[in-house]
Tab-separated table of C-alpha atoms and ligand atoms in Angstrom:
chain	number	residue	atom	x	y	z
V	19	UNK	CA	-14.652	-10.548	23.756
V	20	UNK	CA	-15.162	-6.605	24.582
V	21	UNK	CA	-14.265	-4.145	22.433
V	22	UNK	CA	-10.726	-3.164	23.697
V	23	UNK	CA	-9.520	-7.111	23.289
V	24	UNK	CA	-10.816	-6.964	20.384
V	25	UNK	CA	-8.776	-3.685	18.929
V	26	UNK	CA	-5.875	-5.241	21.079
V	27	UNK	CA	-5.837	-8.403	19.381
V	28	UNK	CA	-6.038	-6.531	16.143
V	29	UNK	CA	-3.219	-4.533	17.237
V	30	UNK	CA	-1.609	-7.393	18.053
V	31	UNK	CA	-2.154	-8.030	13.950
V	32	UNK	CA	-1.015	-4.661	12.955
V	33	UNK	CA	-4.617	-4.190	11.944
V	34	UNK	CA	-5.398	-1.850	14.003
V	35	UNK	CA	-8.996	-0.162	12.551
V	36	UNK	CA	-10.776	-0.801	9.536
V	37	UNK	CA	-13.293	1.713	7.387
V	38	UNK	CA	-13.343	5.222	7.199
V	39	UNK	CA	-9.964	6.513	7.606
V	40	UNK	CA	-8.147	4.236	6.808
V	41	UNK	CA	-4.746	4.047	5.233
V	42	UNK	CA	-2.581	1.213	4.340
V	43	UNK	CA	1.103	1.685	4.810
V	44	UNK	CA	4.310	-0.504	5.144
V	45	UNK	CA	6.694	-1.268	7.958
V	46	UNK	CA	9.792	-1.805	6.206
V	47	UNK	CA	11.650	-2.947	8.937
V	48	UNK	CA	9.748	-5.877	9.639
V	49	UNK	CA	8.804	-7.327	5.984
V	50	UNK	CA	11.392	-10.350	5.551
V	51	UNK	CA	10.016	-11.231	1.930
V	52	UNK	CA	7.884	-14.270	2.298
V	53	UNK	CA	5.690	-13.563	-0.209
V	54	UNK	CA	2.370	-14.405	2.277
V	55	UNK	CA	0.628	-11.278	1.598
V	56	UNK	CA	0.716	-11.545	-1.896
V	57	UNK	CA	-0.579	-15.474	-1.721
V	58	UNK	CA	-3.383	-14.066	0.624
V	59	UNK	CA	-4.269	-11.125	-1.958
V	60	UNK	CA	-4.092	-13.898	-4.914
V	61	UNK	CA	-6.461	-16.522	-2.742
V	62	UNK	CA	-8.486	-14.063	-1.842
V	63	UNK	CA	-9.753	-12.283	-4.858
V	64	UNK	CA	-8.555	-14.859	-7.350
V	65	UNK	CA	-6.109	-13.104	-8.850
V	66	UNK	CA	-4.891	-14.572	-12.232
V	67	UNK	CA	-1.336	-16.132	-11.581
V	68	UNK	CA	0.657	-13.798	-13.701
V	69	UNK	CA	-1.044	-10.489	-11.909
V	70	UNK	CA	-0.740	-9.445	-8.775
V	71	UNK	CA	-2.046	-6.691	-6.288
V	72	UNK	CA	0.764	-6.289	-4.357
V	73	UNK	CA	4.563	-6.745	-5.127
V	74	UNK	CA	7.390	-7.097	-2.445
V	75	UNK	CA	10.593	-4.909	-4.106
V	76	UNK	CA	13.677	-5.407	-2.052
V	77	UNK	CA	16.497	-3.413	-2.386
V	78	UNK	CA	20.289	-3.569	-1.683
V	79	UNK	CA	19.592	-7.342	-1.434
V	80	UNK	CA	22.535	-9.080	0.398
V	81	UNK	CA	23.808	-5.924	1.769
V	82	UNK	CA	24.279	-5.884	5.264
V	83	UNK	CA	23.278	-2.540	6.897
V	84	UNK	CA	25.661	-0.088	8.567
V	85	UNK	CA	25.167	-0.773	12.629
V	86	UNK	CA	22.453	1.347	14.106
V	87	UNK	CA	21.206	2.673	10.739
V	88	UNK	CA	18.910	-0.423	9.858
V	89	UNK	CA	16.626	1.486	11.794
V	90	UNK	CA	16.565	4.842	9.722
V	91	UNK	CA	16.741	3.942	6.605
V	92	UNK	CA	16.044	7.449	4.953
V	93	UNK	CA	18.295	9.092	7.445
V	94	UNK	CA	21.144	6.693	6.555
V	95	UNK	CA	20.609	7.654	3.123
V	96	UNK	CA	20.484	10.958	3.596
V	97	UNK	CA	23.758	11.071	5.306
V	98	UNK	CA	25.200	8.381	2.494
V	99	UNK	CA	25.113	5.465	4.598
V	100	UNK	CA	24.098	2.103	3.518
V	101	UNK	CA	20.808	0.948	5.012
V	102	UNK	CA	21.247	-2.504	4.372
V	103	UNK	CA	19.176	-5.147	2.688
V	104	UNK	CA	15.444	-4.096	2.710
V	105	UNK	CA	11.795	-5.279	1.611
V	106	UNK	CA	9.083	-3.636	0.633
V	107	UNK	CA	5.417	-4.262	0.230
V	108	UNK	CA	3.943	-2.427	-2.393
V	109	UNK	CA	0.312	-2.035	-3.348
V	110	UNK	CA	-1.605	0.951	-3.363
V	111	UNK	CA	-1.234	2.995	-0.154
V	112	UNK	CA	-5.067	4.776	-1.327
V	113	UNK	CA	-3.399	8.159	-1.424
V	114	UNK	CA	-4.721	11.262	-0.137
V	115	UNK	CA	-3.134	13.227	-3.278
V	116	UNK	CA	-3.875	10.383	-6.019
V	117	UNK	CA	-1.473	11.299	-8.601
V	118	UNK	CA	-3.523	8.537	-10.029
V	119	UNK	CA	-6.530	9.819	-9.714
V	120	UNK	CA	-5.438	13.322	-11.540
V	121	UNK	CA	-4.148	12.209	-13.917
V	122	UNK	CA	-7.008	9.744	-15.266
V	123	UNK	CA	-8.786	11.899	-18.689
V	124	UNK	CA	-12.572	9.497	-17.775
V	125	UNK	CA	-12.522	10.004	-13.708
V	126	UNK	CA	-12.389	6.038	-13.941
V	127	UNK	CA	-10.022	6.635	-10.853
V	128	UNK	CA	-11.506	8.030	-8.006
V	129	UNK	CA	-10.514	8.904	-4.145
V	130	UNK	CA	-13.964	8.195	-2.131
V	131	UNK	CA	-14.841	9.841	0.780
V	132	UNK	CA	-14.187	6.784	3.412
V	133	UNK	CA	-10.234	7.242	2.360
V	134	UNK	CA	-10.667	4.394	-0.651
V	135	UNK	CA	-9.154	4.983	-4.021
V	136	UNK	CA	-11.559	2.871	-6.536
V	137	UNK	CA	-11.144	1.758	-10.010
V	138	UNK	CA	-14.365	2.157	-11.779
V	139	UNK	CA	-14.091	-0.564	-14.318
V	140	UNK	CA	-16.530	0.888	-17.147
V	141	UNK	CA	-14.903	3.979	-17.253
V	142	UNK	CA	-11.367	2.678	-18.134
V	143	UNK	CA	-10.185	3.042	-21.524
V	144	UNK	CA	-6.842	1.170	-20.433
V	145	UNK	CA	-4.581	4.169	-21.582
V	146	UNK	CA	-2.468	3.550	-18.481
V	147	UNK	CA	-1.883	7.105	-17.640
V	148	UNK	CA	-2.479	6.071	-14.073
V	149	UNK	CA	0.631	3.386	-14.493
V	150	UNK	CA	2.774	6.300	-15.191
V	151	UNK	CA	1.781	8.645	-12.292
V	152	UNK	CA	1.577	6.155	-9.411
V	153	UNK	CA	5.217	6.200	-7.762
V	154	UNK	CA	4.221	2.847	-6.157
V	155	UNK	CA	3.671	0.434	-9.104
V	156	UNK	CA	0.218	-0.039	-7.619
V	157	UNK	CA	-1.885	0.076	-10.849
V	158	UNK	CA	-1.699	-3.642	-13.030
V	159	UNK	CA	-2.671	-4.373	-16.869
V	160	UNK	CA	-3.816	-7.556	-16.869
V	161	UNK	CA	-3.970	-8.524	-20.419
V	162	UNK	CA	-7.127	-8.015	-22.413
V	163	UNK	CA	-7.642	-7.958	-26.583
V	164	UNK	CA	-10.681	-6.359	-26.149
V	165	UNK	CA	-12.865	-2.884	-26.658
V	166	UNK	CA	-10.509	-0.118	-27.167
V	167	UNK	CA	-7.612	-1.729	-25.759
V	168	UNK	CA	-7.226	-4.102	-28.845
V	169	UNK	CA	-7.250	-0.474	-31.044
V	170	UNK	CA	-4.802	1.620	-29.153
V	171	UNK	CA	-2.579	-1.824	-28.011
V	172	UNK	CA	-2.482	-0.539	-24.314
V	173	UNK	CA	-3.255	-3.937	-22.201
V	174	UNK	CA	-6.404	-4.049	-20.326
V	175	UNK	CA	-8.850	-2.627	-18.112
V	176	UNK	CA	-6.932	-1.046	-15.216
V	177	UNK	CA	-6.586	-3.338	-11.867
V	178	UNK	CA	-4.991	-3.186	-8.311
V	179	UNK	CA	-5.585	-3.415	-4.622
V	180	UNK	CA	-8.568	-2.293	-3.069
V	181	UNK	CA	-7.947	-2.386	0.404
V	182	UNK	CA	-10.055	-5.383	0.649
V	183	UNK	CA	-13.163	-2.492	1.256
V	184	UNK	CA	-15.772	-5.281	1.008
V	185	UNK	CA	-13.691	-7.018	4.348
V	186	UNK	CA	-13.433	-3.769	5.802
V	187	UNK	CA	-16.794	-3.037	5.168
V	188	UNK	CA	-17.344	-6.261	8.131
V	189	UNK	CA	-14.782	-5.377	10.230
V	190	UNK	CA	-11.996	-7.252	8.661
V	191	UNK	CA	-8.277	-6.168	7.579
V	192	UNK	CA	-6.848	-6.465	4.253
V	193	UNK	CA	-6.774	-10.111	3.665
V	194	UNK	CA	-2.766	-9.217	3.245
V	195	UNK	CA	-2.047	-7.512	6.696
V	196	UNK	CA	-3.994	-10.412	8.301
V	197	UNK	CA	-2.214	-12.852	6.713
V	198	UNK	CA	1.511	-11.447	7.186
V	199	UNK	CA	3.619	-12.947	9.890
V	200	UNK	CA	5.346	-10.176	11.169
V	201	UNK	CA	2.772	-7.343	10.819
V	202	UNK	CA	4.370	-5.774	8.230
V	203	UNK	CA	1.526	-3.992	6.614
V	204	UNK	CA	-0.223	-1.339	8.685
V	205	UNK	CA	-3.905	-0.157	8.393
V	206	UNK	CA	-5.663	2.060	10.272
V	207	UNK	CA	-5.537	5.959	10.261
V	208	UNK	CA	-2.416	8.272	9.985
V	209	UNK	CA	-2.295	8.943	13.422
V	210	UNK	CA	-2.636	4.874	14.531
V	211	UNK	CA	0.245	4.075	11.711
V	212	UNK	CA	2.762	6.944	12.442
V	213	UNK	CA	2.109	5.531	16.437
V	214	UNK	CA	2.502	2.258	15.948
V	215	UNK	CA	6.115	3.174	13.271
V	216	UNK	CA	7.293	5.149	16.474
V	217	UNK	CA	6.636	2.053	19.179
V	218	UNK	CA	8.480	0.000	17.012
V	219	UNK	CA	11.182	2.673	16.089
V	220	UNK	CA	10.857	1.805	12.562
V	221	UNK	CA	11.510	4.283	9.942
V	222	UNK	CA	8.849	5.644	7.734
V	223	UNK	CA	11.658	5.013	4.911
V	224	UNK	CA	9.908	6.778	1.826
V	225	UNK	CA	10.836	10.340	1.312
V	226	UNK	CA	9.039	13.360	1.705
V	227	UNK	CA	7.733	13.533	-1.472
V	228	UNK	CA	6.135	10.511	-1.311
V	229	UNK	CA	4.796	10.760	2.425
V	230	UNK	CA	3.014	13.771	0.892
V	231	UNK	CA	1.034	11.992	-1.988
V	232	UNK	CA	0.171	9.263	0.926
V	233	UNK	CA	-0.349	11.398	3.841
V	234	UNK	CA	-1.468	14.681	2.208
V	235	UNK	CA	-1.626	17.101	5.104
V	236	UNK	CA	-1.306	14.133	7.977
V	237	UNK	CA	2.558	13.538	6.987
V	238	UNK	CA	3.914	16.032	9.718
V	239	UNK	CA	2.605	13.439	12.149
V	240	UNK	CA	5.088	10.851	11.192
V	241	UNK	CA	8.335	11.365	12.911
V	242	UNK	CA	11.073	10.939	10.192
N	329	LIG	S1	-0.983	6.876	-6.842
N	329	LIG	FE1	-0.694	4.629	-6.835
N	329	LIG	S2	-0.628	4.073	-4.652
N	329	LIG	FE2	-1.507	6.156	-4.771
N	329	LIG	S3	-3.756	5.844	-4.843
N	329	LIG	FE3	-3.042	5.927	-6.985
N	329	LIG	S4	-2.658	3.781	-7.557
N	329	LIG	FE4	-2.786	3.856	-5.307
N	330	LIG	S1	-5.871	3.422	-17.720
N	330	LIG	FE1	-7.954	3.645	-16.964
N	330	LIG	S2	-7.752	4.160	-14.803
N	330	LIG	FE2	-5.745	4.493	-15.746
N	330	LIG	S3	-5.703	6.666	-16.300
N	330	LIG	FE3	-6.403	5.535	-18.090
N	330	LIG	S4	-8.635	5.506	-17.934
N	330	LIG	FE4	-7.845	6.102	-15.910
């Protein structure tokens, strides 16, 4: 297979690069809820049954959108409209302003140079500051009795999605966009997400406060 099949087929996946770059990033208009990313992410990297890496939130469940606004979600809100029933994947989008990562007091949190934002386990004291910053959920607890934790009662050693980087690292996706059935999760760089959001005139749905913690300077390229 050359090359360009190759990135086609991935495109095909809504994978469309992997490495240095990259960003993760959800197409809410096509996530129906089926909960196969989050069995991939479980399978994958043995996640313990009661913890999770990613979470699918769906809002307005059972409400059926206004005509033509299911679309533009953000715009229908903005003008008070209902956008109907939607789904969201969240995990951590590896932010290019980590509230996350400011906010940690041990620099346990820490946005690398590829684009990955990495937990580094020894340096987590489990005081969840992190849990309180991220706007996405995206940081997870799992519960632990020991070290510190047991003293100050604050869960365990901090623990979320790490954009699959050891896949990436051999030219895989996130086991969770590879896995979805309707290519709901995007990865590849700003510019290859905000192009592939306009071909499918989906809406980038999170608001601009948000698109700015994810996209840092790269959000003007998304057109919202
Ligand atoms: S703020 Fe949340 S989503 Fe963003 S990098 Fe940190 S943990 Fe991930
Ligand atoms: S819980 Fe761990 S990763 Fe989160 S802010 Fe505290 S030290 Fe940093």
């Amino acid at each position: 297979m050359s090359a360009n099949e190759s990135t086609q087929e991935r495109l095909g996946q809504g994978v469309m690069s992997t490495g240095e770059g990259m960003r993760i990033f959800p197409d809410v208009e096509a996530c129906i809820d089926c909960g196969g990313c989050v069995v991939a992410c479980k399978r994958t990297w043995d996640v313990p049954v009661d913890d999770q890496r990613i979470d699918i939130t769906t809002m307005l469940e059972g409400v059926e959108g206004e005509s033509g606004f299911n679309g533009q979600q953000v715009s229908a809100i903005e003008e008070g409209m209902s956008p109907g029933e939607t789904s969201l994947p969240m995990q951590c989008y590896h932010c290019e302003n980590a509230p996350c990562v400011s906010v940690c007091p041990t620099n346990a949190l820490q946005k690398k140079d590829n684009g990955f934002v990495e937990v580094v386990d020894d340096l987590c004291i489990g005081c969840q500051y992190c849990l309180s910053a991220c706007p996405f959920g995206a940081p997870q607890f799992p519960e632990s009795n020991e070290g510190l934790t047991a003293v100050v009662g604050s869960g365990g050693t901090m623990d979320k999605c790490t954009g699959c980087e050891e896949r990436q690292d051999v030219g895989k996706g996130p086991a969770c966009a590879e896995e979805c059935a309707t290519d709901a999760i995007l990865v590849g760089s700003s510019g290859e997400i905000a192009d592939e959001l306009e071909k499918r005139d989906s809406g980038a749905f999170f608001n601009d406060t948000a698109m700015e913690i994810i996209f840092g300077d790269d959000t003007g390229m998304f057109d919202r």
